[in-house]
Amino acid sequence: MPLVRIVRGFALGVFLAVSSVLFALPAAAQAEVPQLPQFTANFPASSLVPEADAYGPMLEDIPVMPLLRAGEIIGYAFLNSDIVSSIGYSSRPIDILAAISPDAVLMGASMRRQSEPLLQSGSRALDARELVQGYTGRDLKPEAVPGGSGIDRPYISGISTSVRVIEDSLVRAGLKVAFTLGLGGLEMPARPEGTYDRVNPDVAAPETWQELLDAGLLQQLTLTVGTVNAAFAAPDQPPAAAEFPLKRAPDELVIDLYATVISVPGMTSRMLREIEQIDLATMVEEGGSAIMIGARGPYSWRGTAYRYDGQYDRIELIQGDKTIRFNSRDQMSIYRIHVEGAPILDEIGLLAIPAFAEFDPTKPWRLQLLVQRNMGAIDRAYLTYGLDFALPSNFIIPAEMTVAQYEAAQERAAKVAMRDSVWAARTPEIAGLAAMLAVLTAAFFFQTYLTRSARLTFWFRIAYLSTTLVFLGWYSNAQLSIVNLMALLSSLRTGFEWDTFTMEPMTFILWFSVAAALIFWGRGAYCGWLCPFGALQELTNRLAKLLHIPQWTLPWGLNERLWAVKYIIFLGLFGVTLTSLDTAIRYAEVEPFRTAITLKFMRAWPFTLYLLVLLFIGLFVERFYCRYLCPLGAALAIPARIRMFDWIKRYRECGNPCQICSNECMVQSIHPTGEINPNECLSCLHCQVQYQSKTVCPVVIKQVKRRDKIATGVHAVSAAIERTQFTNHPHAVKVAE
Amino acid sequence: MNTRLKQGKAPMNAIDRRRFLTISAAAVGVAGAGALLGRNATSQALYRWEGVALGTSASITLAHPEAERIVARARAEIARLEGVFSLYRADSALSRLNAAGKLEQPPFELLECLSLCGTVNAATGGLFDPSVQPVWRLYADSYDLGRVPDTAALAAAQALVGWGGVRMDAARISFAEPGMALTLNGVAQGFIADRVATLLASEGLSDILVDTGEMRALGGHPHGGAWPISLDVEGQVLPNAVPLRNLALASSAPRGTTFDDARTQGHILNPATGTPSAQPWRLVSVTAPQAALADALSSAFCLMSREEIAAALTAFPSARLVYLG
């Protein structure tokens, strides 16, 4: 079967690629470019909120468009996936266009795009739409406190992951918009510690004036008569300015100015006496800072205007794009700096900077000094000089992470919290699944003991399959699907995240055990025991047999060729996934699982009809769907040959010539030549029962007889047994007898 | 909450086209320089920032290990100065002055810039006059509605023009008449280039070209020699026409932007008559030690004859007319 071999080689390569990527974790969060304009372009404002008639231009700080009515802003539209991660079960964002009022109440919400596997069918998609629309009127203000409002999440059986992502992303995106825009009185929470540089309060400043200057803790600006006169004579200055020069020697001082951030603890304690330190502490408010300016020379940095209006009009502080001006009310004068080597200064002021000015002492700043020259009665010329200050790095405790990193951590924490709540809610189911897995593992490990009794094995299997169908399938909706693999494949392109796959505990645990089982036993552990739809087929077929419905065994040649069909289906879906996950998910309806298990037959008639046809065929051809059509089975079969152990025991006589097991294998996975095809074997253990059967297996029967004969001491036969052991052939035994 | 609506293309953004002409010409020089910089002895990768300053595309190119941090500072400085000079931002110092007719505690940069405006105003016989804004506004608003400005309204606006009506000291700037307004679009771009250059120089940088619509060269070309700047005369490029080293270049194209669709009403208005420039110039380019001065002069020269320009230049020995035609 060259086709199958090619398929295997190709898909095994893919499988290995998948597993290698599983351990690299590139996290692609929200889209870089806001998608809001695209979505609003196709969705009129009035559809989102009936009162609105247009969208305004997008805001700069956050991808939000005002909602307008007659030009007035009545709310704000946003796309959840622009603002927070809304990656659903499909590894792709659930896109919801929503609007929030100035009072932080959701005014409208509309599902615009989703690829959730379980929300694709007509009625479910409709449910999801209604669910999203139901958020209209939801007040987000109570959600702003930790723990949120505690409103019960709407729960739709089987699609809890998608529902939670909808809830979580909509509320968190809405809150972020509300915080950023200050809606409903909500304010951006204080910037978390660790995301910004802080002043180290424990570093002491050096002792002498010169050392302070050398360390950059004091900055100096010196202007002489020569410099200022030259500057006022520059071509961009009024010609008249040059006509009023300072009439002193060029090297004489105009101003010699020193500045520092005095509120840095190391500087406070070095420069100020205790009483002054107390005064400074009183003057500087929480979150504020203070600088010190001290100067000598005839030009005053204070000027004279402050005597009338309190404003210092000759100095300003610039940091980034902020300009800070000072008022004489928020300053205190000192007369001497008690530092060794400090010059005698004429004007020393400690100037307070209020917290709202958002001055950051760890960032560089510049003090600008305005120098003006009077030209006649009213005309004045102006020059600005700057003094640059940057706090030395040993005074700074650097930020541990950026805001982006912090937000990413928050985003992760939100996901973990959501996952934890899902896992907690499903603890009983998880326990049940764990018990089932433990039982199955024990059964496989001790299969020799189990299969000694045909009755026990039969009833164990019936009981286990019933549990699989009812508990795993209909109760827990834990049916694996090829869609899981397609989502994984798709996520490898868009950015794989563990969180997405750990969101649904039952599926995650099942996949994990499938991976383990593939290594030990092959696909059979899942397909033969844990697949609810597989169980449904087998149990219905058992009933059919009970009712003596005739079974049709396919001719071997046809059976072998039909095997290929499922691989073709799998490859087809695989290819479509590469182009479009949405389309692939539609084609994945070839799996009847959703109809049979998740939706329990409650579905549009074409789907139900398809399911019933498959089950009907299954009454005559056991496990018809598993053997020939199931793309998931194909996907699991491909790596089946990597299993490390061969648990299924065989005799040399099997198939040569004995065909009993081969004929009885429910899925015809035993070649007429005797070997078992691991790609097809469902590990039902039937052939292992036969293997030990004293009534069916010719080898066992012969051995039993031999043992009996030894016991009765018939010598002639012992020679024949010698030969039998040599050839180990059931027919040979007959000849010998 | 510091959310702003995105700046739409305001009608007053008319300066754009003129700026664009110079920039597109300069971009060749800068890009070429970038390639050379990259190949130069310094292994430092080239960092180029392109953005917007006063509604016009701007760029800074440099090779420095901390280029990103330095450019971030320069951008903050540009943002801060936009907060002083921008006519498109209602919260800028200039807009507040225009709206209220006075401004307490004016930013130092506004004082300095207006001081320069006074100098150029005096040297050009009043042809450079930021107080022409009321007429400018009337033109822009009228042509926006597809109308020729009303004669009576024009006379009323013209009556508000006059540099003598602008009073300033460090405590306050005020207008003599209500309704007066200033535009610094003929000088602020250059002023910002100067300030950014000063900032970069204080970081110890040299061999950088700051382009905020007008150009200020800090040092020369990193590969040696001056920065080769091309000029664009109404679409006709004069390659490497002006070598720039420790010098600023400003260009004005009076008809690069027009109020009307027929492209007859150029955007540079004569403050004496309240009408667009009657001079035939397509491009006026001036070099000076400061970009602000070059910018102001190039704007004023659009309204002057060759002889008048020569006369005005005697007051600014360091400034040079590098293109007129």
PDB file of C-alpha atoms in Angstrom, chain A residues 60-225:
ATOM      1  CA  GLU A  60      -4.925  57.766  20.063  1.00  0.00           C
ATOM      2  CA  ASP A  61      -4.274  56.137  23.407  1.00  0.00           C
ATOM      3  CA  ILE A  62      -6.450  53.093  23.064  1.00  0.00           C
ATOM      4  CA  PRO A  63      -8.170  51.540  20.038  1.00  0.00           C
ATOM      5  CA  VAL A  64     -11.600  52.930  20.774  1.00  0.00           C
ATOM      6  CA  MET A  65     -13.993  54.831  18.520  1.00  0.00           C
ATOM      7  CA  PRO A  66     -16.502  57.252  20.029  1.00  0.00           C
ATOM      8  CA  LEU A  67     -20.121  56.464  19.241  1.00  0.00           C
ATOM      9  CA  LEU A  68     -21.874  59.548  17.998  1.00  0.00           C
ATOM     10  CA  ARG A  69     -25.440  60.721  17.875  1.00  0.00           C
ATOM     11  CA  ALA A  70     -25.822  63.949  15.931  1.00  0.00           C
ATOM     12  CA  GLY A  71     -22.145  64.607  16.541  1.00  0.00           C
ATOM     13  CA  GLU A  72     -22.387  64.145  20.308  1.00  0.00           C
ATOM     14  CA  ILE A  73     -20.422  61.363  21.964  1.00  0.00           C
ATOM     15  CA  ILE A  74     -22.860  58.965  23.617  1.00  0.00           C
ATOM     16  CA  GLY A  75     -20.485  56.062  24.174  1.00  0.00           C
ATOM     17  CA  TYR A  76     -17.368  54.287  23.000  1.00  0.00           C
ATOM     18  CA  ALA A  77     -17.029  51.318  20.680  1.00  0.00           C
ATOM     19  CA  PHE A  78     -14.236  48.798  21.027  1.00  0.00           C
ATOM     20  CA  LEU A  79     -13.228  45.360  19.852  1.00  0.00           C
ATOM     21  CA  ASN A  80     -12.472  42.998  22.731  1.00  0.00           C
ATOM     22  CA  SER A  81      -9.585  41.296  20.923  1.00  0.00           C
ATOM     23  CA  ASP A  82      -7.841  44.642  20.267  1.00  0.00           C
ATOM     24  CA  ILE A  83      -7.606  45.288  23.970  1.00  0.00           C
ATOM     25  CA  VAL A  84      -7.192  41.958  25.750  1.00  0.00           C
ATOM     26  CA  SER A  85      -6.483  38.420  24.669  1.00  0.00           C
ATOM     27  CA  SER A  86      -9.669  36.651  23.650  1.00  0.00           C
ATOM     28  CA  ILE A  87      -8.122  33.497  22.287  1.00  0.00           C
ATOM     29  CA  GLY A  88     -10.761  30.830  22.524  1.00  0.00           C
ATOM     30  CA  TYR A  89     -10.753  27.085  22.359  1.00  0.00           C
ATOM     31  CA  SER A  90      -9.966  27.269  18.657  1.00  0.00           C
ATOM     32  CA  SER A  91      -6.669  29.107  19.371  1.00  0.00           C
ATOM     33  CA  ARG A  92      -8.115  32.051  17.536  1.00  0.00           C
ATOM     34  CA  PRO A  93      -9.608  35.240  18.906  1.00  0.00           C
ATOM     35  CA  ILE A  94     -13.317  35.536  19.529  1.00  0.00           C
ATOM     36  CA  ASP A  95     -14.055  38.987  18.114  1.00  0.00           C
ATOM     37  CA  ILE A  96     -16.807  40.930  19.815  1.00  0.00           C
ATOM     38  CA  LEU A  97     -17.660  44.501  18.944  1.00  0.00           C
ATOM     39  CA  ALA A  98     -18.989  46.252  22.019  1.00  0.00           C
ATOM     40  CA  ALA A  99     -19.930  49.705  23.223  1.00  0.00           C
ATOM     41  CA  ILE A 100     -19.558  51.185  26.666  1.00  0.00           C
ATOM     42  CA  SER A 101     -21.370  54.235  28.010  1.00  0.00           C
ATOM     43  CA  PRO A 102     -19.722  57.177  29.789  1.00  0.00           C
ATOM     44  CA  ASP A 103     -21.048  55.549  32.954  1.00  0.00           C
ATOM     45  CA  ALA A 104     -19.161  52.300  32.258  1.00  0.00           C
ATOM     46  CA  VAL A 105     -22.270  50.324  31.350  1.00  0.00           C
ATOM     47  CA  LEU A 106     -22.135  48.114  28.263  1.00  0.00           C
ATOM     48  CA  MET A 107     -24.519  49.615  25.718  1.00  0.00           C
ATOM     49  CA  GLY A 108     -24.302  46.889  23.158  1.00  0.00           C
ATOM     50  CA  ALA A 109     -22.262  43.859  22.175  1.00  0.00           C
ATOM     51  CA  SER A 110     -22.188  41.866  19.003  1.00  0.00           C
ATOM     52  CA  MET A 111     -20.353  38.679  18.141  1.00  0.00           C
ATOM     53  CA  ARG A 112     -18.529  39.504  14.919  1.00  0.00           C
ATOM     54  CA  ARG A 113     -16.260  36.531  14.336  1.00  0.00           C
ATOM     55  CA  GLN A 114     -15.493  33.279  16.107  1.00  0.00           C
ATOM     56  CA  SER A 115     -13.986  29.961  15.146  1.00  0.00           C
ATOM     57  CA  GLU A 116     -14.969  28.051  18.267  1.00  0.00           C
ATOM     58  CA  PRO A 117     -15.433  24.434  17.198  1.00  0.00           C
ATOM     59  CA  LEU A 118     -18.452  23.932  19.406  1.00  0.00           C
ATOM     60  CA  LEU A 119     -20.119  27.190  18.435  1.00  0.00           C
ATOM     61  CA  GLN A 120     -20.212  26.579  14.711  1.00  0.00           C
ATOM     62  CA  SER A 121     -23.499  24.723  14.432  1.00  0.00           C
ATOM     63  CA  GLY A 122     -26.588  26.771  13.752  1.00  0.00           C
ATOM     64  CA  SER A 123     -28.320  26.676  17.113  1.00  0.00           C
ATOM     65  CA  ARG A 124     -25.097  26.981  19.126  1.00  0.00           C
ATOM     66  CA  ALA A 125     -23.897  29.894  17.029  1.00  0.00           C
ATOM     67  CA  LEU A 126     -27.235  31.527  17.667  1.00  0.00           C
ATOM     68  CA  ASP A 127     -26.964  30.832  21.398  1.00  0.00           C
ATOM     69  CA  ALA A 128     -23.540  32.438  21.445  1.00  0.00           C
ATOM     70  CA  ARG A 129     -24.851  35.480  19.611  1.00  0.00           C
ATOM     71  CA  GLU A 130     -27.664  35.861  22.088  1.00  0.00           C
ATOM     72  CA  LEU A 131     -25.284  35.339  24.960  1.00  0.00           C
ATOM     73  CA  VAL A 132     -23.094  38.171  23.695  1.00  0.00           C
ATOM     74  CA  GLN A 133     -26.070  40.454  23.085  1.00  0.00           C
ATOM     75  CA  GLY A 134     -27.154  39.698  26.627  1.00  0.00           C
ATOM     76  CA  TYR A 135     -24.240  41.701  27.912  1.00  0.00           C
ATOM     77  CA  THR A 136     -26.070  44.867  26.919  1.00  0.00           C
ATOM     78  CA  GLY A 137     -26.862  46.739  30.103  1.00  0.00           C
ATOM     79  CA  ARG A 138     -24.135  45.032  32.119  1.00  0.00           C
ATOM     80  CA  ASP A 139     -22.606  47.555  34.523  1.00  0.00           C
ATOM     81  CA  LEU A 140     -18.840  47.136  34.636  1.00  0.00           C
ATOM     82  CA  LYS A 141     -18.263  49.315  37.687  1.00  0.00           C
ATOM     83  CA  PRO A 142     -18.767  46.452  40.157  1.00  0.00           C
ATOM     84  CA  GLU A 143     -16.231  44.413  38.162  1.00  0.00           C
ATOM     85  CA  ALA A 144     -13.470  46.910  38.824  1.00  0.00           C
ATOM     86  CA  VAL A 145     -12.884  45.628  42.360  1.00  0.00           C
ATOM     87  CA  PRO A 146     -10.857  42.449  42.834  1.00  0.00           C
ATOM     88  CA  GLY A 147     -13.113  39.437  42.552  1.00  0.00           C
ATOM     89  CA  GLY A 148     -15.569  41.305  40.368  1.00  0.00           C
ATOM     90  CA  SER A 149     -19.309  41.310  40.877  1.00  0.00           C
ATOM     91  CA  GLY A 150     -19.557  37.607  41.507  1.00  0.00           C
ATOM     92  CA  ILE A 151     -22.314  37.393  38.922  1.00  0.00           C
ATOM     93  CA  ASP A 152     -22.889  33.777  37.963  1.00  0.00           C
ATOM     94  CA  ARG A 153     -21.415  33.106  34.587  1.00  0.00           C
ATOM     95  CA  PRO A 154     -23.951  31.842  32.108  1.00  0.00           C
ATOM     96  CA  TYR A 155     -23.122  28.197  31.520  1.00  0.00           C
ATOM     97  CA  ILE A 156     -23.861  26.309  28.372  1.00  0.00           C
ATOM     98  CA  SER A 157     -23.032  22.660  28.661  1.00  0.00           C
ATOM     99  CA  GLY A 158     -20.039  21.648  26.617  1.00  0.00           C
ATOM    100  CA  ILE A 159     -18.937  25.080  25.511  1.00  0.00           C
ATOM    101  CA  SER A 160     -17.850  26.417  28.842  1.00  0.00           C
ATOM    102  CA  THR A 161     -14.409  27.436  27.612  1.00  0.00           C
ATOM    103  CA  SER A 162     -15.772  29.595  24.839  1.00  0.00           C
ATOM    104  CA  VAL A 163     -18.371  31.101  27.148  1.00  0.00           C
ATOM    105  CA  ARG A 164     -15.795  31.956  29.749  1.00  0.00           C
ATOM    106  CA  VAL A 165     -13.503  33.544  27.183  1.00  0.00           C
ATOM    107  CA  ILE A 166     -16.422  35.657  25.972  1.00  0.00           C
ATOM    108  CA  GLU A 167     -17.245  36.785  29.509  1.00  0.00           C
ATOM    109  CA  ASP A 168     -13.655  37.325  30.539  1.00  0.00           C
ATOM    110  CA  SER A 169     -12.489  39.197  27.449  1.00  0.00           C
ATOM    111  CA  LEU A 170     -15.568  41.386  27.222  1.00  0.00           C
ATOM    112  CA  VAL A 171     -15.479  42.431  30.860  1.00  0.00           C
ATOM    113  CA  ARG A 172     -11.744  42.953  30.989  1.00  0.00           C
ATOM    114  CA  ALA A 173     -11.613  44.865  27.700  1.00  0.00           C
ATOM    115  CA  GLY A 174     -14.536  47.019  28.807  1.00  0.00           C
ATOM    116  CA  LEU A 175     -12.845  47.731  32.120  1.00  0.00           C
ATOM    117  CA  LYS A 176      -9.608  48.670  30.431  1.00  0.00           C
ATOM    118  CA  VAL A 177     -11.470  51.098  28.189  1.00  0.00           C
ATOM    119  CA  ALA A 178     -13.313  52.500  31.213  1.00  0.00           C
ATOM    120  CA  PHE A 179     -10.072  52.875  33.164  1.00  0.00           C
ATOM    121  CA  THR A 180      -8.250  54.540  30.308  1.00  0.00           C
ATOM    122  CA  LEU A 181     -11.055  56.952  29.472  1.00  0.00           C
ATOM    123  CA  GLY A 182     -12.109  57.480  33.073  1.00  0.00           C
ATOM    124  CA  LEU A 183     -15.659  56.234  32.445  1.00  0.00           C
ATOM    125  CA  GLY A 184     -18.075  55.741  35.309  1.00  0.00           C
ATOM    126  CA  GLY A 185     -15.645  57.372  37.718  1.00  0.00           C
ATOM    127  CA  LEU A 186     -13.163  54.538  37.239  1.00  0.00           C
ATOM    128  CA  GLU A 187      -9.536  55.516  37.279  1.00  0.00           C
ATOM    129  CA  MET A 188      -6.470  53.768  36.067  1.00  0.00           C
ATOM    130  CA  PRO A 189      -5.059  51.849  39.014  1.00  0.00           C
ATOM    131  CA  ALA A 190      -1.778  53.234  40.329  1.00  0.00           C
ATOM    132  CA  ARG A 191       1.170  52.071  38.366  1.00  0.00           C
ATOM    133  CA  PRO A 192       2.275  48.825  39.966  1.00  0.00           C
ATOM    134  CA  GLU A 193       5.526  48.880  41.868  1.00  0.00           C
ATOM    135  CA  GLY A 194       8.364  47.209  40.079  1.00  0.00           C
ATOM    136  CA  THR A 195       7.404  48.583  36.695  1.00  0.00           C
ATOM    137  CA  TYR A 196       9.191  51.887  37.181  1.00  0.00           C
ATOM    138  CA  ASP A 197      12.608  53.025  38.398  1.00  0.00           C
ATOM    139  CA  ARG A 198      12.685  54.196  41.995  1.00  0.00           C
ATOM    140  CA  VAL A 199      15.045  56.327  43.999  1.00  0.00           C
ATOM    141  CA  ASN A 200      17.178  54.215  46.310  1.00  0.00           C
ATOM    142  CA  PRO A 201      16.647  55.809  49.718  1.00  0.00           C
ATOM    143  CA  ASP A 202      19.610  54.058  51.326  1.00  0.00           C
ATOM    144  CA  VAL A 203      22.459  55.457  49.250  1.00  0.00           C
ATOM    145  CA  ALA A 204      24.445  58.199  50.969  1.00  0.00           C
ATOM    146  CA  ALA A 205      25.829  61.126  48.991  1.00  0.00           C
ATOM    147  CA  PRO A 206      29.559  61.922  49.119  1.00  0.00           C
ATOM    148  CA  GLU A 207      30.689  64.402  51.725  1.00  0.00           C
ATOM    149  CA  THR A 208      32.286  67.382  50.026  1.00  0.00           C
ATOM    150  CA  TRP A 209      30.902  69.921  47.599  1.00  0.00           C
ATOM    151  CA  GLN A 210      33.487  68.998  44.979  1.00  0.00           C
ATOM    152  CA  GLU A 211      32.660  65.295  45.270  1.00  0.00           C
ATOM    153  CA  LEU A 212      28.978  66.103  44.868  1.00  0.00           C
ATOM    154  CA  LEU A 213      29.784  68.024  41.694  1.00  0.00           C
ATOM    155  CA  ASP A 214      32.009  65.232  40.411  1.00  0.00           C
ATOM    156  CA  ALA A 215      29.332  62.626  41.075  1.00  0.00           C
ATOM    157  CA  GLY A 216      26.803  64.668  39.101  1.00  0.00           C
ATOM    158  CA  LEU A 217      24.643  65.089  42.196  1.00  0.00           C
ATOM    159  CA  LEU A 218      25.039  68.828  41.799  1.00  0.00           C
ATOM    160  CA  GLN A 219      24.934  70.500  38.421  1.00  0.00           C
ATOM    161  CA  GLN A 220      26.352  73.908  37.738  1.00  0.00           C
ATOM    162  CA  LEU A 221      25.506  76.630  35.237  1.00  0.00           C
ATOM    163  CA  THR A 222      27.904  79.539  35.065  1.00  0.00           C
ATOM    164  CA  LEU A 223      27.234  82.592  32.932  1.00  0.00           C
ATOM    165  CA  THR A 224      29.761  85.370  32.566  1.00  0.00           C
ATOM    166  CA  VAL A 225      29.347  88.844  31.178  1.00  0.00           C
TER     167      VAL A 225
END
